[in-house]
Amino acid sequence: MNDELKYLSIEEIKKVGIDKKLAAEKKILNSDDYNLYLQIQALYKKVFDNYLNQKINPNSLDQKIINNNLKIRCLNKEEKNIYQNWSSLDSNYLYVRNFFYMERLSIEDITVLKQALVEEEKYKKELLDIVSKTFKEVIKVNFKDIKNQRYRVFYGGMNPIYEFYNDSLVLFMNYKILPQDDDNTYINNKSEAANYFNYLKQDMEKKISDILKCNVEVSFYDFKFQGENVK
């Protein structure tokens, strides 16, 4: 595999439940050999994140957070989930939570991705064109018994913060409240951060939806680990 790319695990692909028959027909899956699927998906995701970097400038989000002097920090690698570690966005907080279904791409697009695995720079423009025209279909959650409808799905536990429309681009912002000397200060900082991230959520959903011409939903979550709220 290309060491410069970031990969999901085979376990995650199996859990999501790709269309194995369609993937096999398009020759990106051979029985239980997911290697090519993972490589194509990793390249597609890298290009998509770079596409978002150009379109929405995620680094500006980090600067807003820093300038607001919130008592928070970003998660380290060990604390991040598999999708945040999969991210190539220019942000310590923001990441894409969608799964990317490669079997929905055309044979022609898959061929370009295969060729680009060997010589990526040569196909830079073609890759960007593929991603911009296909991502809305590639990220969509499709249930076989529900067709031509929008419905709510969960990206994680059965909790409202993980509930989104099946055709949305789903963006998450994860962070942790810094340890404090007392519980009241911690609670105040937690409330202040939540209020600010709620403002960011509403602002980002409108702006990014307008830029990408698709439905965008943003959620945020502050991670609290036992014993960390008080020094």
XYZ file of C-alpha atoms in Angstrom:
231
model
C 0.000 0.000 0.000
C 0.980 3.637 -0.506
C 2.389 4.790 2.825
C 1.414 8.400 2.105
C -2.282 7.535 2.065
C -4.512 7.063 5.094
C -6.654 3.936 5.258
C -9.766 2.785 7.020
C -9.651 -0.713 8.458
C -11.131 -3.778 6.790
C -13.253 -4.189 9.920
C -14.776 -0.740 9.369
C -15.604 -1.525 5.735
C -17.263 -4.778 6.754
C -19.200 -3.031 9.512
C -20.527 -0.362 7.167
C -21.615 -2.953 4.643
C -20.514 -2.033 1.144
C -22.169 -3.538 -1.923
C -19.701 -6.404 -2.344
C -21.363 -7.696 -5.499
C -21.099 -4.323 -7.233
C -17.523 -3.848 -5.984
C -16.589 -7.259 -7.400
C -18.229 -6.443 -10.735
C -16.088 -3.308 -10.936
C -12.991 -5.316 -9.985
C -12.102 -3.385 -6.839
C -12.891 -6.294 -4.532
C -11.807 -9.889 -4.921
C -13.593 -12.211 -2.496
C -12.360 -11.051 0.918
C -9.332 -9.198 -0.443
C -10.100 -5.534 0.317
C -6.630 -4.219 -0.528
C -7.490 -2.458 -3.798
C -10.757 -1.101 -2.388
C -8.868 0.402 0.562
C -6.240 1.969 -1.690
C -8.748 3.541 -4.072
C -10.842 4.769 -1.169
C -7.785 6.255 0.564
C -6.764 8.151 -2.559
C -10.309 9.377 -3.184
C -10.601 10.564 0.439
C -7.252 12.362 0.277
C -8.336 14.209 -2.883
C -11.734 14.999 -1.378
C -10.180 16.453 1.778
C -7.846 18.557 -0.361
C -10.898 19.672 -2.348
C -12.501 20.797 0.921
C -9.279 22.514 1.981
C -9.498 24.613 -1.173
C -13.217 25.281 -0.905
C -13.786 25.987 2.803
C -10.320 26.661 4.312
C -10.647 24.551 7.510
C -7.527 26.143 8.985
C -9.470 29.370 9.407
C -11.741 27.469 11.812
C -8.755 26.621 14.007
C -7.710 30.273 13.997
C -11.191 31.345 15.104
C -11.063 28.860 17.977
C -7.599 30.045 19.020
C -8.606 33.706 18.823
C -11.672 33.053 20.962
C -9.435 31.887 23.853
C -11.594 28.899 24.738
C -10.261 26.692 27.524
C -10.025 23.665 25.270
C -7.487 21.571 23.383
C -7.628 19.355 20.326
C -7.487 15.578 20.654
C -4.224 13.715 20.289
C -3.885 10.779 17.892
C -4.716 8.173 20.546
C -7.919 9.994 21.493
C -9.193 10.473 17.943
C -11.584 7.986 16.383
C -10.799 6.168 13.154
C -12.494 8.808 10.980
C -10.676 11.743 12.541
C -7.357 9.923 12.117
C -8.398 9.304 8.491
C -8.678 13.036 7.878
C -6.378 15.165 5.737
C -8.218 18.412 6.415
C -6.140 21.398 7.510
C -7.735 21.413 10.947
C -7.024 19.980 14.372
C -10.743 19.895 15.167
C -12.791 19.360 12.012
C -13.107 16.096 10.056
C -15.465 14.324 7.649
C -17.496 11.542 9.242
C -19.007 10.028 6.083
C -18.002 6.669 4.685
C -17.014 6.710 0.981
C -18.603 3.969 -1.161
C -16.155 3.384 -4.017
C -18.320 0.808 -5.775
C -20.662 3.622 -6.877
C -18.019 5.169 -9.100
C -18.074 4.462 -12.827
C -15.614 2.035 -14.380
C -13.960 5.005 -16.095
C -13.461 6.892 -12.829
C -12.169 3.775 -11.092
C -9.661 3.283 -13.906
C -8.291 6.793 -13.367
C -7.990 6.171 -9.633
C -6.138 2.910 -10.237
C -3.704 4.659 -12.574
C -3.256 7.523 -10.123
C -2.213 5.091 -7.391
C 0.986 4.658 -9.411
C 1.398 8.209 -10.704
C -0.858 10.552 -8.713
C 0.566 13.883 -9.860
C -0.105 13.060 -13.520
C -3.844 12.677 -12.797
C -4.224 15.567 -10.349
C -6.805 17.483 -12.389
C -8.761 14.358 -13.345
C -8.926 13.259 -9.711
C -10.258 16.620 -8.604
C -12.884 16.533 -11.358
C -13.958 13.022 -10.334
C -14.305 13.956 -6.678
C -16.213 17.183 -7.310
C -18.768 15.497 -9.558
C -19.254 12.235 -7.603
C -18.894 12.886 -3.862
C -22.602 13.556 -3.260
C -23.454 10.032 -4.427
C -20.370 8.397 -2.914
C -21.131 9.602 0.655
C -24.851 8.807 0.630
C -26.202 6.066 2.890
C -28.536 3.837 0.869
C -30.773 1.211 2.427
C -31.970 -1.366 -0.101
C -35.577 -1.265 1.093
C -35.796 2.548 1.090
C -35.483 4.198 -2.304
C -35.774 7.810 -3.450
C -36.327 9.124 0.058
C -34.369 11.157 2.559
C -34.160 9.655 6.018
C -32.174 9.944 9.207
C -29.199 7.717 9.968
C -26.762 7.421 12.848
C -22.992 7.828 12.526
C -22.128 6.343 15.903
C -24.316 5.574 18.908
C -28.076 6.126 19.059
C -27.644 9.701 20.206
C -29.027 12.911 18.617
C -25.513 14.303 18.106
C -24.814 11.375 15.742
C -28.087 11.620 13.779
C -28.042 13.088 10.263
C -29.797 12.898 6.914
C -28.552 10.056 4.736
C -27.454 12.397 1.925
C -25.638 14.962 4.078
C -21.975 15.748 4.103
C -21.328 15.202 7.811
C -18.635 17.253 9.518
C -17.610 16.776 13.145
C -15.670 19.032 15.504
C -14.059 17.223 18.452
C -12.271 18.836 21.379
C -11.551 18.491 25.106
C -12.067 20.960 27.939
C -8.806 21.741 29.709
C -8.431 20.516 33.326
C -9.360 23.105 35.957
C -8.831 23.611 39.690
C -12.517 23.228 40.526
C -15.718 21.811 39.065
C -17.500 25.167 38.711
C -14.765 26.584 36.508
C -14.779 23.405 34.436
C -18.567 23.585 33.987
C -18.412 27.265 32.996
C -15.687 26.561 30.438
C -17.680 23.612 29.096
C -20.770 25.802 28.665
C -18.799 28.596 27.007
C -17.204 26.179 24.541
C -20.550 24.518 23.725
C -22.164 27.899 23.033
C -19.351 28.887 20.713
C -19.293 25.578 18.845
C -23.060 25.767 18.419
C -22.565 29.177 16.798
C -19.865 27.709 14.548
C -22.127 24.792 13.637
C -24.943 27.020 12.405
C -22.592 29.372 10.566
C -20.680 26.550 8.884
C -23.744 24.582 7.787
C -25.120 27.547 5.856
C -21.830 28.685 4.328
C -20.517 25.253 3.334
C -23.886 24.165 1.926
C -23.871 27.241 -0.310
C -20.291 26.582 -1.443
C -20.658 22.854 -2.170
C -24.298 22.921 -3.314
C -25.240 20.002 -1.085
C -26.791 19.374 2.290
C -24.210 19.835 5.067
C -24.661 18.980 8.727
C -22.141 19.799 11.438
C -21.949 18.415 14.951
C -19.494 18.838 17.810
C -18.494 16.804 20.822
C -16.341 17.515 23.856
C -14.530 14.493 25.240
C -14.353 14.119 28.987
C -12.187 11.408 30.458
C -12.527 10.298 34.038
C -10.416 12.353 36.444
C -9.481 15.030 33.913
C -11.949 17.756 34.890
C -10.112 18.671 38.085
C -6.352 18.806 38.656
